mmCIF file of C-alpha atoms in Angstrom:
data_model
loop_
_atom_site.group_PDB
_atom_site.id
_atom_site.type_symbol
_atom_site.label_atom_id
_atom_site.label_comp_id
_atom_site.label_asym_id
_atom_site.label_seq_id
_atom_site.Cartn_x
_atom_site.Cartn_y
_atom_site.Cartn_z
ATOM 1 C CA MET A 21 55.980 119.707 -54.474
ATOM 2 C CA ILE A 22 59.195 118.264 -55.952
ATOM 3 C CA ALA A 23 59.108 120.805 -58.776
ATOM 4 C CA SER A 24 58.740 123.708 -56.329
ATOM 5 C CA TRP A 25 61.744 122.543 -54.298
ATOM 6 C CA VAL A 26 63.866 122.013 -57.425
ATOM 7 C CA LEU A 27 62.997 125.462 -58.749
ATOM 8 C CA GLY A 28 63.682 126.962 -55.328
ATOM 9 C CA TRP A 29 67.088 125.290 -55.145
ATOM 10 C CA ILE A 30 68.048 126.505 -58.627
ATOM 11 C CA THR A 31 66.854 130.020 -57.794
ATOM 12 C CA ALA A 32 68.802 130.137 -54.522
ATOM 13 C CA LYS A 33 71.972 128.862 -56.170
ATOM 14 C CA SER A 34 71.699 131.331 -59.044
ATOM 15 C CA ILE A 35 71.283 134.234 -56.621
ATOM 16 C CA TYR A 36 74.505 133.452 -54.784
ATOM 17 C CA VAL A 37 76.494 132.243 -57.784
ATOM 18 C CA SER A 38 75.810 135.558 -59.484
ATOM 19 C CA GLY A 39 77.160 137.356 -56.412
ATOM 20 C CA LEU A 40 73.931 139.246 -55.758
ATOM 21 C CA GLY A 41 72.936 137.631 -52.447
ATOM 22 C CA ALA A 42 69.793 137.905 -50.317
ATOM 23 C CA ASP A 43 70.115 141.668 -49.770
ATOM 24 C CA TRP A 44 69.551 142.159 -53.492
ATOM 25 C CA VAL A 45 66.713 139.704 -54.013
ATOM 26 C CA PHE A 46 64.571 140.354 -50.931
ATOM 27 C CA PRO A 47 63.399 143.826 -52.073
ATOM 28 C CA LEU A 48 62.338 142.259 -55.368
ATOM 29 C CA VAL A 49 60.486 139.460 -53.587
ATOM 30 C CA GLY A 50 58.785 141.791 -51.102
ATOM 31 C CA THR A 51 57.694 144.257 -53.779
ATOM 32 C CA SER A 52 56.477 141.652 -56.257
ATOM 33 C CA TRP A 53 54.536 139.892 -53.476
ATOM 34 C CA PHE A 54 52.803 143.153 -52.637
ATOM 35 C CA PHE A 55 51.611 143.584 -56.214
ATOM 36 C CA LEU A 56 50.708 139.885 -56.392
ATOM 37 C CA ALA A 57 48.537 140.257 -53.295
ATOM 38 C CA PHE A 58 47.023 143.553 -54.415
ATOM 39 C CA PHE A 59 46.039 142.346 -57.874
ATOM 40 C CA CYS A 60 45.516 138.595 -57.311
ATOM 41 C CA PHE A 61 45.140 137.175 -53.805
ATOM 42 C CA ASN A 62 43.351 140.122 -52.203
ATOM 43 C CA GLY A 63 42.375 141.767 -55.479
ATOM 44 C CA GLU A 64 40.745 138.644 -56.958
ATOM 45 C CA ASN A 65 42.341 139.364 -60.364
ATOM 46 C CA TRP A 66 40.128 142.426 -60.704
ATOM 47 C CA ILE A 67 42.282 144.118 -63.316
ATOM 48 C CA VAL A 68 42.105 141.168 -65.740
ATOM 49 C CA GLN A 69 38.720 139.815 -64.706
ATOM 50 C CA GLY A 70 36.782 138.304 -67.598
ATOM 51 C CA LEU A 71 39.835 137.432 -69.689
ATOM 52 C CA LYS A 72 40.925 133.892 -70.503
ATOM 53 C CA PRO A 73 43.222 132.281 -67.895
ATOM 54 C CA ALA A 74 46.264 132.238 -70.195
ATOM 55 C CA ARG A 75 45.889 135.940 -70.971
ATOM 56 C CA GLN A 76 45.338 136.713 -67.297
ATOM 57 C CA PHE A 77 48.577 134.948 -66.366
ATOM 58 C CA PHE A 78 50.792 136.667 -68.936
ATOM 59 C CA LEU A 79 49.243 140.103 -68.474
ATOM 60 C CA LEU A 80 49.637 139.870 -64.697
ATOM 61 C CA LEU A 81 53.216 138.640 -65.160
ATOM 62 C CA ILE A 82 54.022 141.675 -67.314
ATOM 63 C CA LEU A 83 52.186 144.084 -65.003
ATOM 64 C CA ILE A 84 53.705 142.838 -61.735
ATOM 65 C CA GLY A 85 57.183 142.471 -63.242
ATOM 66 C CA GLY A 86 57.074 145.959 -64.711
ATOM 67 C CA LEU A 87 55.742 147.643 -61.569
ATOM 68 C CA THR A 88 58.339 145.831 -59.454
ATOM 69 C CA TYR A 89 61.134 147.018 -61.725
ATOM 70 C CA VAL A 90 59.912 150.602 -61.702
ATOM 71 C CA LEU A 91 59.390 150.840 -57.935
ATOM 72 C CA THR A 92 62.698 149.203 -56.999
ATOM 73 C CA HIS A 93 64.496 151.771 -59.174
ATOM 74 C CA THR A 94 62.984 154.752 -57.354
ATOM 75 C CA ASP A 95 63.865 156.363 -54.020
ATOM 76 C CA VAL A 96 61.170 154.210 -52.383
ATOM 77 C CA GLY A 97 63.388 151.170 -53.025
ATOM 78 C CA TRP A 98 60.898 148.448 -52.135
ATOM 79 C CA ILE A 99 57.683 147.658 -50.304
ATOM 80 C CA PRO A 100 58.621 145.726 -47.133
ATOM 81 C CA ALA A 101 56.839 142.406 -46.764
ATOM 82 C CA TRP A 102 56.150 142.744 -43.026
ATOM 83 C CA TRP A 103 52.409 142.691 -43.785
ATOM 84 C CA PHE A 104 52.635 139.218 -45.351
ATOM 85 C CA PRO A 105 52.145 136.907 -42.302
ATOM 86 C CA PHE A 106 49.180 139.032 -41.216
ATOM 87 C CA ASN A 107 47.693 138.690 -44.693
ATOM 88 C CA LEU A 108 48.038 134.910 -44.478
ATOM 89 C CA VAL A 109 46.252 134.630 -41.140
ATOM 90 C CA GLY A 110 43.601 137.125 -42.229
ATOM 91 C CA ALA A 111 42.945 135.126 -45.380
ATOM 92 C CA GLY A 112 43.180 131.700 -43.709
ATOM 93 C CA THR A 113 40.644 132.640 -41.046
ATOM 94 C CA GLY A 114 38.367 134.534 -43.420
ATOM 95 C CA THR A 115 38.611 137.657 -41.254
ATOM 96 C CA LEU A 116 39.695 139.931 -44.101
ATOM 97 C CA ALA A 117 36.889 138.669 -46.335
ATOM 98 C CA TYR A 118 34.342 139.253 -43.585
ATOM 99 C CA LEU A 119 35.515 142.770 -42.758
ATOM 100 C CA THR A 120 35.406 143.854 -46.418
ATOM 101 C CA ARG A 121 32.201 142.028 -47.358
ATOM 102 C CA GLY A 122 29.953 143.941 -49.713
ATOM 103 C CA MET A 123 32.822 145.993 -51.160
ATOM 104 C CA ARG A 124 33.777 145.953 -54.819
ATOM 105 C CA GLN A 125 37.227 145.650 -56.341
ATOM 106 C CA PRO A 126 39.672 147.341 -56.270
ATOM 107 C CA GLU A 127 38.275 149.115 -53.193
ATOM 108 C CA LYS A 128 38.237 145.809 -51.299
ATOM 109 C CA SER A 129 41.918 145.137 -52.043
ATOM 110 C CA VAL A 130 42.929 148.705 -51.117
ATOM 111 C CA THR A 131 41.086 148.409 -47.804
ATOM 112 C CA GLN A 132 42.571 145.018 -46.971
ATOM 113 C CA MET A 133 46.144 146.082 -47.788
ATOM 114 C CA SER A 134 45.695 149.295 -45.782
ATOM 115 C CA LEU A 135 44.477 147.295 -42.786
ATOM 116 C CA LEU A 136 47.452 144.934 -43.086
ATOM 117 C CA PHE A 137 49.911 147.826 -43.128
ATOM 118 C CA LEU A 138 48.273 149.319 -40.039
ATOM 119 C CA VAL A 139 48.433 145.991 -38.172
ATOM 120 C CA ALA A 140 52.059 145.408 -39.202
ATOM 121 C CA GLY A 141 52.928 148.949 -38.113
ATOM 122 C CA ALA A 142 51.273 148.416 -34.726
ATOM 123 C CA VAL A 143 53.167 145.147 -34.175
ATOM 124 C CA ILE A 144 56.454 146.806 -35.176
ATOM 125 C CA TRP A 145 55.733 149.685 -32.797
ATOM 126 C CA ALA A 146 55.124 147.212 -29.954
ATOM 127 C CA SER A 147 58.298 145.343 -30.935
ATOM 128 C CA MET A 148 60.303 148.549 -30.530
ATOM 129 C CA GLY A 149 59.265 148.740 -26.894
ATOM 130 C CA LEU A 150 60.210 145.096 -26.385
ATOM 131 C CA GLY A 151 63.635 145.584 -27.946
ATOM 132 C CA PHE A 152 63.036 143.384 -30.995
ATOM 133 C CA TRP A 153 63.111 146.241 -33.504
ATOM 134 C CA ASP A 154 65.811 148.918 -33.806
ATOM 135 C CA ALA A 155 64.082 152.224 -34.541
ATOM 136 C CA ASP A 156 67.444 153.966 -35.109
ATOM 137 C CA ALA A 157 68.764 151.517 -37.684
ATOM 138 C CA GLU A 158 69.061 152.623 -41.285
ATOM 139 C CA GLY A 159 66.441 151.107 -43.558
ATOM 140 C CA VAL A 160 66.777 149.900 -47.122
ATOM 141 C CA ALA A 161 65.445 153.189 -48.470
ATOM 142 C CA ALA A 162 65.067 156.674 -47.037
ATOM 143 C CA PHE A 163 61.331 156.492 -47.648
ATOM 144 C CA TRP A 164 60.945 153.660 -45.113
ATOM 145 C CA ASN A 165 62.333 155.366 -42.009
ATOM 146 C CA MET A 166 60.834 153.037 -39.395
ATOM 147 C CA GLY A 167 64.191 151.409 -38.582
ATOM 148 C CA ALA A 168 65.093 147.765 -39.127
ATOM 149 C CA ILE A 169 65.246 144.327 -37.533
ATOM 150 C CA GLY A 170 67.332 144.120 -34.375
ATOM 151 C CA ALA A 171 70.689 142.401 -34.176
ATOM 152 C CA GLY A 172 69.224 139.230 -32.647
ATOM 153 C CA ASN A 173 66.951 138.529 -35.649
ATOM 154 C CA GLU A 174 64.047 137.758 -33.313
ATOM 155 C CA TRP A 175 61.579 139.745 -35.415
ATOM 156 C CA LEU A 176 62.831 138.183 -38.631
ATOM 157 C CA VAL A 177 62.360 134.674 -37.227
ATOM 158 C CA PHE A 178 58.851 135.654 -36.059
ATOM 159 C CA PHE A 179 58.088 136.897 -39.570
ATOM 160 C CA MET A 180 59.367 133.686 -41.153
ATOM 161 C CA VAL A 181 57.506 131.437 -38.717
ATOM 162 C CA GLY A 182 54.314 133.371 -39.411
ATOM 163 C CA THR A 183 54.652 132.827 -43.150
ATOM 164 C CA SER A 184 55.063 129.104 -42.479
ATOM 165 C CA LEU A 185 52.083 128.620 -40.146
ATOM 166 C CA ASN A 186 49.492 131.336 -40.565
ATOM 167 C CA PHE A 187 47.716 130.075 -43.665
ATOM 168 C CA ALA A 188 48.006 126.292 -43.572
ATOM 169 C CA LEU A 189 47.013 125.725 -39.948
ATOM 170 C CA PRO A 190 43.689 127.620 -40.035
ATOM 171 C CA VAL A 191 42.820 125.974 -43.361
ATOM 172 C CA LEU A 192 43.824 122.440 -42.374
ATOM 173 C CA PHE A 193 41.947 122.602 -39.050
ATOM 174 C CA HIS A 194 38.931 124.373 -40.597
ATOM 175 C CA ASN A 195 39.460 127.136 -38.025
ATOM 176 C CA TRP A 196 38.228 124.915 -35.204
ATOM 177 C CA PRO A 197 37.237 125.785 -32.493
ATOM 178 C CA PHE A 198 36.896 129.446 -33.456
ATOM 179 C CA THR A 199 34.081 128.690 -35.926
ATOM 180 C CA HIS A 200 31.763 128.356 -32.918
ATOM 181 C CA ILE A 201 32.147 132.099 -32.282
ATOM 182 C CA PRO A 202 30.363 134.493 -34.673
ATOM 183 C CA MET A 203 32.390 136.870 -36.802
ATOM 184 C CA PRO A 204 34.161 139.196 -36.392
ATOM 185 C CA TRP A 205 35.094 138.061 -32.873
ATOM 186 C CA GLY A 206 35.751 134.465 -33.860
ATOM 187 C CA GLY A 207 38.051 135.546 -36.667
ATOM 188 C CA ILE A 208 39.874 138.111 -34.536
ATOM 189 C CA LEU A 209 40.351 135.550 -31.766
ATOM 190 C CA ALA A 210 41.677 133.039 -34.307
ATOM 191 C CA CYS A 211 44.139 135.614 -35.659
ATOM 192 C CA CYS A 212 45.357 136.417 -32.137
ATOM 193 C CA PHE A 213 45.761 132.718 -31.372
ATOM 194 C CA TYR A 214 47.914 132.021 -34.423
ATOM 195 C CA LEU A 215 50.022 135.144 -33.897
ATOM 196 C CA ALA A 216 50.598 134.029 -30.306
ATOM 197 C CA LEU A 217 51.532 130.585 -31.621
ATOM 198 C CA ASP A 218 54.057 132.289 -33.920
ATOM 199 C CA VAL A 219 55.661 133.884 -30.869
ATOM 200 C CA VAL A 220 55.841 130.560 -29.008
ATOM 201 C CA VAL A 221 57.379 128.711 -31.965
ATOM 202 C CA THR A 222 59.835 131.582 -32.486
ATOM 203 C CA MET A 223 60.992 131.350 -28.863
ATOM 204 C CA VAL A 224 61.417 127.576 -29.160
ATOM 205 C CA LEU A 225 63.477 127.911 -32.347
ATOM 206 C CA LEU A 226 65.646 130.698 -30.921
ATOM 207 C CA ALA A 227 66.414 128.529 -27.891
ATOM 208 C CA GLY A 228 68.104 125.968 -30.146
ATOM 209 C CA VAL A 229 70.614 128.346 -31.732
ATOM 210 C CA GLY A 230 74.159 127.250 -30.945
ATOM 211 C CA SER A 231 73.260 123.835 -29.529
ATOM 212 C CA LEU A 232 71.185 122.382 -32.371
ATOM 213 C CA TYR A 233 71.833 124.664 -35.355
ATOM 214 C CA SER A 234 73.437 127.919 -36.393
ATOM 215 C CA GLN A 235 71.661 131.247 -36.885
ATOM 216 C CA GLU A 236 71.803 130.777 -40.675
ATOM 217 C CA GLN A 237 70.291 127.290 -40.419
ATOM 218 C CA LEU A 238 67.567 128.624 -38.123
ATOM 219 C CA LEU A 239 66.488 131.190 -40.722
ATOM 220 C CA THR A 240 66.295 128.413 -43.304
ATOM 221 C CA TYR A 241 64.205 126.159 -41.061
ATOM 222 C CA ALA A 242 61.870 128.989 -40.098
ATOM 223 C CA TYR A 243 61.207 130.172 -43.654
ATOM 224 C CA MET A 244 61.130 126.923 -45.619
ATOM 225 C CA GLY A 245 57.652 126.173 -44.261
ATOM 226 C CA VAL A 246 56.087 128.918 -46.381
ATOM 227 C CA ASN A 247 56.284 126.459 -49.289
ATOM 228 C CA TRP A 248 54.122 123.749 -47.737
ATOM 229 C CA SER A 249 51.888 126.308 -46.047
ATOM 230 C CA LEU A 250 50.711 127.531 -49.444
ATOM 231 C CA VAL A 251 51.234 124.505 -51.691
ATOM 232 C CA ILE A 252 49.388 121.867 -49.654
ATOM 233 C CA PRO A 253 46.091 123.811 -49.418
ATOM 234 C CA LEU A 254 46.200 125.713 -52.740
ATOM 235 C CA VAL A 255 47.725 123.065 -55.022
ATOM 236 C CA PHE A 256 46.588 119.815 -53.416
ATOM 237 C CA GLY A 257 43.359 121.207 -51.938
ATOM 238 C CA VAL A 258 43.972 119.780 -48.457
ATOM 239 C CA GLY A 259 41.667 121.628 -46.072
ATOM 240 C CA LEU A 260 39.858 123.424 -48.887
ATOM 241 C CA SER A 261 38.062 120.491 -50.481
ATOM 242 C CA GLN A 262 35.648 120.015 -47.562
ATOM 243 C CA PRO A 263 33.316 123.002 -47.004
ATOM 244 C CA TYR A 264 32.444 124.169 -43.505
ATOM 245 C CA LEU A 265 30.530 127.037 -41.924
ATOM 246 C CA TRP A 266 31.281 129.558 -39.225
ATOM 247 C CA ARG A 267 28.507 130.279 -36.789
ATOM 248 C CA GLY A 268 26.144 132.660 -38.553
ATOM 249 C CA GLN A 269 27.610 131.985 -42.007
ATOM 250 C CA ARG A 270 25.251 130.930 -44.802
ATOM 251 C CA THR A 271 27.561 129.872 -47.639
ATOM 252 C CA PRO A 272 30.914 128.097 -47.045
ATOM 253 C CA GLY A 273 33.823 130.374 -47.889
ATOM 254 C CA ASN A 274 31.570 133.358 -48.606
ATOM 255 C CA TRP A 275 30.508 136.287 -46.440
ATOM 256 C CA GLU A 276 28.714 138.362 -49.063
ATOM 257 C CA ASP A 277 25.231 137.138 -48.131
ATOM 258 C CA VAL A 278 25.308 137.404 -44.341
ATOM 259 C CA ASP A 279 23.891 140.929 -44.323
ATOM 260 C CA GLU A 280 20.938 140.092 -46.538
ATOM 261 C CA ALA A 281 17.576 140.809 -44.963
ATOM 262 C CA VAL A 282 15.902 137.772 -43.482
ATOM 263 C CA PRO A 283 12.508 137.221 -45.200
ATOM 264 C CA ASN A 284 9.474 137.915 -43.057
ATOM 265 C CA ALA A 285 8.144 134.642 -41.661
ATOM 266 C CA ALA A 286 4.631 135.880 -42.181
#
């Protein structure tokens, strides 16, 4: 945990000392995270499966770094990361794994990423009607012509809060009480609950701007939680070390065997 904060501090300082700033680095982060999810988190390392861990790491580093460089130097510009908080809640609740059970890689990863883009697009569309997304604003690249975050940063804070809560909370609480409801309804209900919680926390944080902290400090507070949200479960194993079952699930953490035919009792 200390090492991650030290590296983060050095990275942040180097970005601003070099004069590049957040506008330069965020497209790189968003694009590299897309490839990281496609090949690793959602893709289950399918492209390097069977290789030794050290080779997997360096080959993925070269692949993701190279693809990020190429894409950010095209007219596309970058792949926006608006799908990321939805990926976290889908993974933390097991909903994505359930919906794509029985599929092979990379078809499973393609399907999951497509679903995430559709969900993110639907939320952005709803946000336009609520005034939290400016459809007329100029995007980072001409390819992404959906507009941009509104002047009040409400959508950006919602995005940052989601990245801080949507994975750790379902994992730490073992998805209680939603595990009592069979999939997919239990997972969908859990996703809706945590997205609603993101909205509530966002409103609470926005209410403190000016009296408790500045807008810049708010963005820091909202986004810094993504570190513990991933590190505590994935590095320290908190919430992942004790197996549990959803209603109707046979193997903890696995949905691949739920559709198997039940043997005839006779």
